[in-house]
Short mmCIF file of C-alpha atoms in Angstrom, two decimals:
data_model
loop_
_atom_site.label_atom_id
_atom_site.label_comp_id
_atom_site.label_asym_id
_atom_site.label_seq_id
_atom_site.Cartn_x
_atom_site.Cartn_y
_atom_site.Cartn_z
CA MET A 1 82.17 70.02 78.34
CA LEU A 2 85.21 67.72 78.54
CA ARG A 3 86.90 69.69 75.74
CA PHE A 4 86.21 72.94 77.62
CA ILE A 5 87.70 71.55 80.85
CA LEU A 6 90.83 70.25 79.06
CA HIS A 7 91.24 73.62 77.32
CA ARG A 8 91.05 75.53 80.61
CA LEU A 9 93.32 72.98 82.34
CA GLY A 10 95.95 73.46 79.61
CA HIS A 11 95.85 77.24 80.15
CA SER A 12 96.26 76.78 83.92
CA LEU A 13 99.28 74.48 83.52
CA LEU A 14 100.91 76.92 81.08
CA LEU A 15 100.39 79.79 83.52
CA LEU A 16 101.84 77.69 86.37
CA PHE A 17 104.89 76.94 84.23
CA LEU A 18 105.41 80.66 83.49
CA VAL A 19 104.93 81.58 87.17
CA SER A 20 107.65 79.09 88.14
CA ILE A 21 110.14 80.62 85.66
CA LEU A 22 109.30 84.22 86.56
CA GLY A 23 109.25 83.64 90.33
CA PHE A 24 112.49 81.63 90.38
CA THR A 25 114.34 84.17 88.19
CA ILE A 26 113.21 87.27 90.11
CA LEU A 27 113.95 85.69 93.49
CA HIS A 28 117.46 84.58 92.54
CA LEU A 29 118.34 87.90 90.87
CA ALA A 30 117.13 89.96 93.83
CA PRO A 31 119.76 91.69 96.03
CA GLY A 32 121.23 89.48 98.73
CA GLY A 33 120.96 86.05 97.19
CA PRO A 34 120.54 82.62 98.79
CA LEU A 35 123.92 82.82 100.53
CA SER A 36 123.23 86.08 102.38
CA GLN A 37 122.09 84.36 105.60
CA PHE A 38 125.12 82.02 105.60
CA ALA A 39 127.40 85.05 105.16
CA LEU A 40 126.10 86.50 108.46
CA SER A 41 127.42 83.53 110.46
CA PRO A 42 130.38 84.51 112.71
CA GLY A 43 133.75 83.55 111.19
CA MET A 44 132.29 82.63 107.79
CA SER A 45 134.95 83.06 105.05
CA GLN A 46 134.61 83.37 101.29
CA VAL A 47 136.15 79.92 100.84
CA GLU A 48 133.49 78.35 103.06
CA LEU A 49 130.76 80.28 101.27
CA ALA A 50 132.06 78.96 97.94
CA LYS A 51 131.94 75.38 99.32
CA ILE A 52 128.34 75.90 100.49
CA ALA A 53 127.39 77.32 97.08
CA GLU A 54 128.96 74.32 95.34
CA ARG A 55 127.26 71.84 97.71
CA MET A 56 123.86 73.51 97.13
CA GLY A 57 124.38 73.80 93.39
CA LEU A 58 124.21 77.61 93.47
CA ASN A 59 127.33 78.04 91.31
CA ARG A 60 125.61 76.49 88.29
CA PRO A 61 123.81 78.52 85.58
CA LEU A 62 120.40 79.78 86.64
CA PRO A 63 118.45 77.83 83.95
CA VAL A 64 120.05 74.57 85.19
CA GLN A 65 119.13 75.41 88.80
CA TRP A 66 115.54 76.14 87.72
CA PHE A 67 115.30 72.88 85.76
CA ASP A 68 116.48 70.79 88.73
CA TRP A 69 114.13 72.63 91.10
CA PHE A 70 111.14 72.35 88.75
CA THR A 71 111.79 68.64 88.11
CA GLY A 72 111.83 68.06 91.87
CA LEU A 73 108.62 70.08 92.20
CA VAL A 74 106.83 67.85 89.68
CA ILE A 75 107.86 64.62 91.42
CA GLY A 76 107.01 65.96 94.90
CA ASP A 77 110.49 66.94 96.12
CA TRP A 78 110.09 70.68 96.89
CA GLY A 79 113.56 71.01 98.47
CA HIS A 80 114.62 71.65 102.07
CA SER A 81 114.58 74.77 104.21
CA PHE A 82 117.84 76.68 104.64
CA ARG A 83 116.81 77.43 108.24
CA ASP A 84 116.28 73.98 109.76
CA GLY A 85 116.69 71.49 106.90
CA ARG A 86 113.07 70.30 107.01
CA ALA A 87 111.27 69.35 103.80
CA VAL A 88 109.49 72.38 102.29
CA LEU A 89 106.33 70.42 101.56
CA ASP A 90 106.12 69.28 105.21
CA ILE A 91 106.56 72.87 106.43
CA ILE A 92 103.78 74.16 104.13
CA MET A 93 101.42 71.33 105.10
CA GLY A 94 102.08 72.16 108.76
CA HIS A 95 100.73 75.69 108.23
CA LEU A 96 97.99 74.80 105.72
CA PHE A 97 95.24 73.96 108.24
CA ALA A 98 95.47 77.37 109.93
CA THR A 99 95.21 79.26 106.62
CA LEU A 100 92.38 77.09 105.29
CA LEU A 101 90.45 77.55 108.53
CA LEU A 102 90.83 81.32 108.26
CA VAL A 103 90.08 81.56 104.52
CA ILE A 104 87.05 79.23 104.59
CA SER A 105 85.44 80.91 107.62
CA SER A 106 85.97 84.41 106.16
CA THR A 107 84.66 83.26 102.75
CA ILE A 108 81.45 81.87 104.27
CA LEU A 109 81.03 85.11 106.23
CA SER A 110 81.76 87.44 103.30
CA VAL A 111 79.66 85.56 100.72
CA GLY A 112 76.67 85.22 103.06
CA LEU A 113 76.67 88.81 104.31
CA GLY A 114 77.70 90.31 100.96
CA THR A 115 74.93 88.50 99.06
CA LEU A 116 72.32 89.47 101.65
CA VAL A 117 73.34 93.16 101.69
CA GLY A 118 73.53 93.25 97.86
CA VAL A 119 70.05 91.71 97.43
CA LEU A 120 68.50 94.05 100.01
CA GLY A 121 70.26 97.05 98.43
CA ALA A 122 68.93 96.17 94.96
CA THR A 123 65.36 95.43 96.05
CA ARG A 124 65.27 98.59 98.24
CA ARG A 125 67.09 100.87 95.82
CA TYR A 126 67.72 104.47 97.04
CA SER A 127 66.37 103.63 100.50
CA ALA A 128 68.13 104.51 103.77
CA PHE A 129 69.51 100.94 103.95
CA ASP A 130 70.91 101.23 100.39
CA TYR A 131 72.71 104.51 101.17
CA LEU A 132 74.04 103.12 104.47
CA ALA A 133 75.34 99.96 102.73
CA THR A 134 77.03 102.08 100.04
CA VAL A 135 78.78 104.32 102.58
CA GLY A 136 79.83 101.29 104.66
CA ALA A 137 81.27 99.56 101.57
CA MET A 138 83.26 102.66 100.58
CA ILE A 139 84.73 102.93 104.10
CA ALA A 140 85.64 99.22 104.17
CA LEU A 141 87.34 99.47 100.75
CA SER A 142 89.21 102.69 101.59
CA ILE A 143 90.88 101.65 104.86
CA PRO A 144 93.71 99.03 105.00
CA THR A 145 92.95 95.63 106.48
CA PHE A 146 95.70 95.87 109.10
CA TRP A 147 94.09 99.06 110.50
CA PHE A 148 90.80 97.24 111.09
CA GLY A 149 92.78 94.43 112.72
CA LEU A 150 94.59 96.77 115.12
CA VAL A 151 91.34 98.58 116.01
CA ALA A 152 89.60 95.24 116.64
CA ILE A 153 92.42 94.11 118.95
CA TYR A 154 92.31 97.43 120.85
CA VAL A 155 88.51 97.41 121.30
CA PHE A 156 87.54 93.75 121.71
CA SER A 157 90.71 92.45 123.36
CA LEU A 158 92.41 95.25 125.28
CA LYS A 159 89.40 97.38 126.28
CA LEU A 160 86.49 94.93 126.53
CA GLY A 161 88.48 91.71 127.09
CA TRP A 162 85.96 89.65 125.10
CA LEU A 163 88.32 87.98 122.63
CA PRO A 164 92.00 86.91 122.59
CA SER A 165 94.34 89.29 120.78
CA GLY A 166 96.24 86.70 118.76
CA ASN A 167 97.45 83.15 118.13
CA MET A 168 95.31 80.19 117.13
CA TYR A 169 94.63 78.72 120.58
CA SER A 170 95.48 79.20 124.24
CA ILE A 171 98.23 76.99 125.66
CA GLY A 172 96.62 74.30 127.79
CA ASP A 173 93.09 74.95 126.44
CA GLU A 174 92.95 73.58 122.89
CA SER A 175 89.19 73.01 122.83
CA VAL A 176 86.88 73.75 119.87
CA LEU A 177 85.43 76.72 121.76
CA ASP A 178 88.91 78.13 122.31
CA TYR A 179 89.74 77.76 118.60
CA ALA A 180 86.42 79.51 117.72
CA ARG A 181 87.15 82.44 120.08
CA HIS A 182 90.56 82.96 118.49
CA LEU A 183 89.07 82.70 114.98
CA ILE A 184 86.33 85.34 115.34
CA MET A 185 88.42 88.52 114.99
CA PRO A 186 90.82 87.37 112.19
CA SER A 187 88.02 85.94 110.03
CA ALA A 188 85.77 88.99 110.58
CA VAL A 189 88.58 91.41 109.68
CA LEU A 190 89.55 89.37 106.60
CA ALA A 191 85.90 89.15 105.50
CA LEU A 192 85.18 92.86 105.95
CA VAL A 193 86.64 94.06 102.63
CA ASN A 194 85.18 91.10 100.74
CA VAL A 195 81.69 91.78 102.16
CA ALA A 196 81.93 95.26 100.62
CA ILE A 197 83.04 93.86 97.24
CA TRP A 198 80.40 91.11 97.19
CA SER A 199 77.58 93.46 98.18
CA ARG A 200 78.49 96.00 95.46
CA TYR A 201 78.76 93.35 92.71
CA MET A 202 75.60 91.59 93.91
CA ARG A 203 73.61 94.84 93.91
CA SER A 204 74.81 95.73 90.41
CA SER A 205 74.14 92.24 89.06
CA MET A 206 70.64 92.18 90.59
CA LEU A 207 69.78 95.57 89.06
CA ASP A 208 70.94 94.35 85.62
CA VAL A 209 68.70 91.28 85.83
CA ILE A 210 65.69 93.17 87.23
CA GLY A 211 65.55 95.23 84.00
CA GLN A 212 65.50 92.17 81.70
CA ASP A 213 62.45 91.28 79.56
CA PHE A 214 62.04 87.81 81.06
CA VAL A 215 61.56 89.37 84.52
CA ARG A 216 58.80 91.65 83.17
CA THR A 217 57.22 88.60 81.53
CA ALA A 218 57.34 86.67 84.80
CA ARG A 219 55.64 89.56 86.61
CA ALA A 220 53.04 89.92 83.81
CA LYS A 221 52.17 86.22 84.19
CA GLY A 222 51.13 86.95 87.75
CA LEU A 223 53.95 85.17 89.60
CA THR A 224 54.37 86.11 93.25
CA ARG A 225 57.11 88.59 94.20
CA PRO A 226 59.19 86.02 96.16
CA ARG A 227 59.04 83.58 93.19
CA VAL A 228 60.15 86.27 90.73
CA LEU A 229 62.91 87.40 93.11
CA TYR A 230 64.38 84.03 94.12
CA VAL A 231 63.71 81.90 91.02
CA HIS A 232 64.13 84.33 88.14
CA ILE A 233 66.24 87.25 89.40
CA LEU A 234 68.55 85.86 92.09
CA ARG A 235 69.45 82.70 90.15
CA ASN A 236 70.60 84.68 87.09
CA ALA A 237 72.27 87.39 89.17
CA LEU A 238 74.46 84.77 90.91
CA ILE A 239 76.13 83.61 87.67
CA PRO A 240 78.66 86.51 87.52
CA MET A 241 79.30 85.99 91.24
CA ILE A 242 80.78 82.54 90.54
CA THR A 243 83.48 84.17 88.42
CA LEU A 244 84.02 86.79 91.12
CA ALA A 245 84.57 84.05 93.71
CA GLY A 246 87.45 82.67 91.63
CA ILE A 247 88.94 86.12 91.08
CA GLN A 248 88.75 86.91 94.80
CA LEU A 249 90.98 84.01 95.83
CA PRO A 250 94.19 86.05 95.35
CA THR A 251 92.61 88.86 97.36
CA LEU A 252 91.77 86.44 100.16
CA LEU A 253 95.29 85.02 100.23
CA SER A 254 96.96 88.44 100.20
CA GLY A 255 94.55 89.59 102.89
CA ALA A 256 95.32 86.47 104.90
CA LEU A 257 99.03 87.36 104.75
CA VAL A 258 98.35 90.70 106.47
CA THR A 259 95.71 89.35 108.84
CA GLU A 260 97.89 86.42 109.94
CA THR A 261 100.72 88.85 110.72
CA VAL A 262 98.50 91.22 112.76
CA PHE A 263 96.88 88.39 114.76
CA THR A 264 100.05 86.18 114.90
CA TRP A 265 98.03 83.46 113.18
CA PRO A 266 100.33 80.50 112.31
CA GLY A 267 99.30 80.20 108.65
CA ILE A 268 101.06 80.17 105.29
CA GLY A 269 101.01 83.97 105.00
CA ARG A 270 103.01 84.37 108.20
CA LEU A 271 105.34 81.57 107.10
CA PHE A 272 105.97 83.48 103.84
CA LEU A 273 106.90 86.70 105.69
CA ASP A 274 109.16 84.84 108.15
CA SER A 275 110.88 83.06 105.23
CA LEU A 276 111.42 86.38 103.43
CA GLY A 277 113.14 87.78 106.51
CA TYR A 278 115.49 84.77 106.61
CA ASN A 279 116.02 84.58 102.80
CA ASP A 280 114.84 80.99 102.97
CA TYR A 281 114.54 80.60 99.17
CA PRO A 282 113.22 77.02 99.00
CA VAL A 283 110.33 77.84 101.38
CA ILE A 284 109.59 81.15 99.61
CA MET A 285 109.39 79.41 96.22
CA GLY A 286 107.34 76.59 97.75
CA VAL A 287 104.78 79.03 99.19
CA LEU A 288 104.72 80.97 95.89
CA MET A 289 104.02 77.84 93.85
CA PHE A 290 101.50 76.52 96.36
CA THR A 291 99.62 79.84 96.25
CA ALA A 292 99.72 79.86 92.42
CA ILE A 293 98.30 76.31 92.30
CA PHE A 294 95.58 77.28 94.79
CA VAL A 295 94.58 80.39 92.81
CA LEU A 296 94.62 78.68 89.39
CA LEU A 297 92.63 75.76 90.77
CA GLY A 298 90.04 78.18 92.17
CA ASN A 299 89.73 79.96 88.82
CA LEU A 300 89.46 76.63 86.99
CA VAL A 301 86.62 75.49 89.27
CA ALA A 302 84.89 78.88 88.80
CA ASP A 303 85.15 78.56 84.99
CA ILE A 304 83.71 75.04 85.07
CA LEU A 305 80.82 76.12 87.33
CA VAL A 306 80.00 79.08 85.07
CA ALA A 307 80.13 76.84 81.97
CA SER A 308 77.84 74.29 83.63
CA VAL A 309 75.30 77.03 84.49
CA ASP A 310 75.60 78.99 81.21
CA PRO A 311 76.22 76.74 78.14
CA ARG A 312 77.06 79.81 75.98
CA VAL A 313 80.44 80.02 77.75
CA ARG A 314 81.38 76.54 76.47
CA LEU A 315 80.55 77.55 72.89
CA GLU A 316 82.78 80.63 73.12
#
């Protein structure tokens, strides 16, 4: 098992290294460049721009710039924002709680509901519930997340007045209940697409396991239906879902970017979009690397969990 973990960890570090090179190169070769925001300042001359470029080390070859940036990344110095001079790592940590709160709540919601709908769809195959779940999943997968967000704001905030339309809390009322009221719509909208994905995969996985010989043997031995369902079918059907959970992390983060923008949620996704608008390269690269670490770590944990449940994966 230790060899398997070290092997997967080596792959993750190699991928992180490649992401850093690719991301840094594409960002610095994109139109505009790091100096574009400084050039917009009133009275800024080419001589002053050249001095800024020299002070920031932007006149050096790109591989040298990447090496200095990557070395700082490894030792914990992620650079400073062009906008206000704050440390990039402090800025990201300041927005991390909001994104984690949104991602964790939507994950709990999507995994719970998706698993339940998938199990019911598989055990009641071709029933009215199964057809309704299939149509609902197709609709959720076909319509963009931001559309659901705008509709939710219009219905539950503007028309009914039940929930706040945006932000993480109300000024002057930062209670747990207030946080929960603000969290309901963003987490539900972010979870909607993932409920559809989880339910479809869960249904398919359950149907694959139901047809296996060991399930027929369990039924032939006279085991009760709940015992066959929960001990023999559901346990084996959940193994592919562990891998899916790791794969869905990028989907969650990209969905959080859109959802945070629609609901003005102060998370990392909104920080990324704001930084793009300002060409704040250190923050953009910091968010990119932080997201890559988060995704690779999620996939690594998923691989380890699958290997611990199914020893054949370790042998492969």
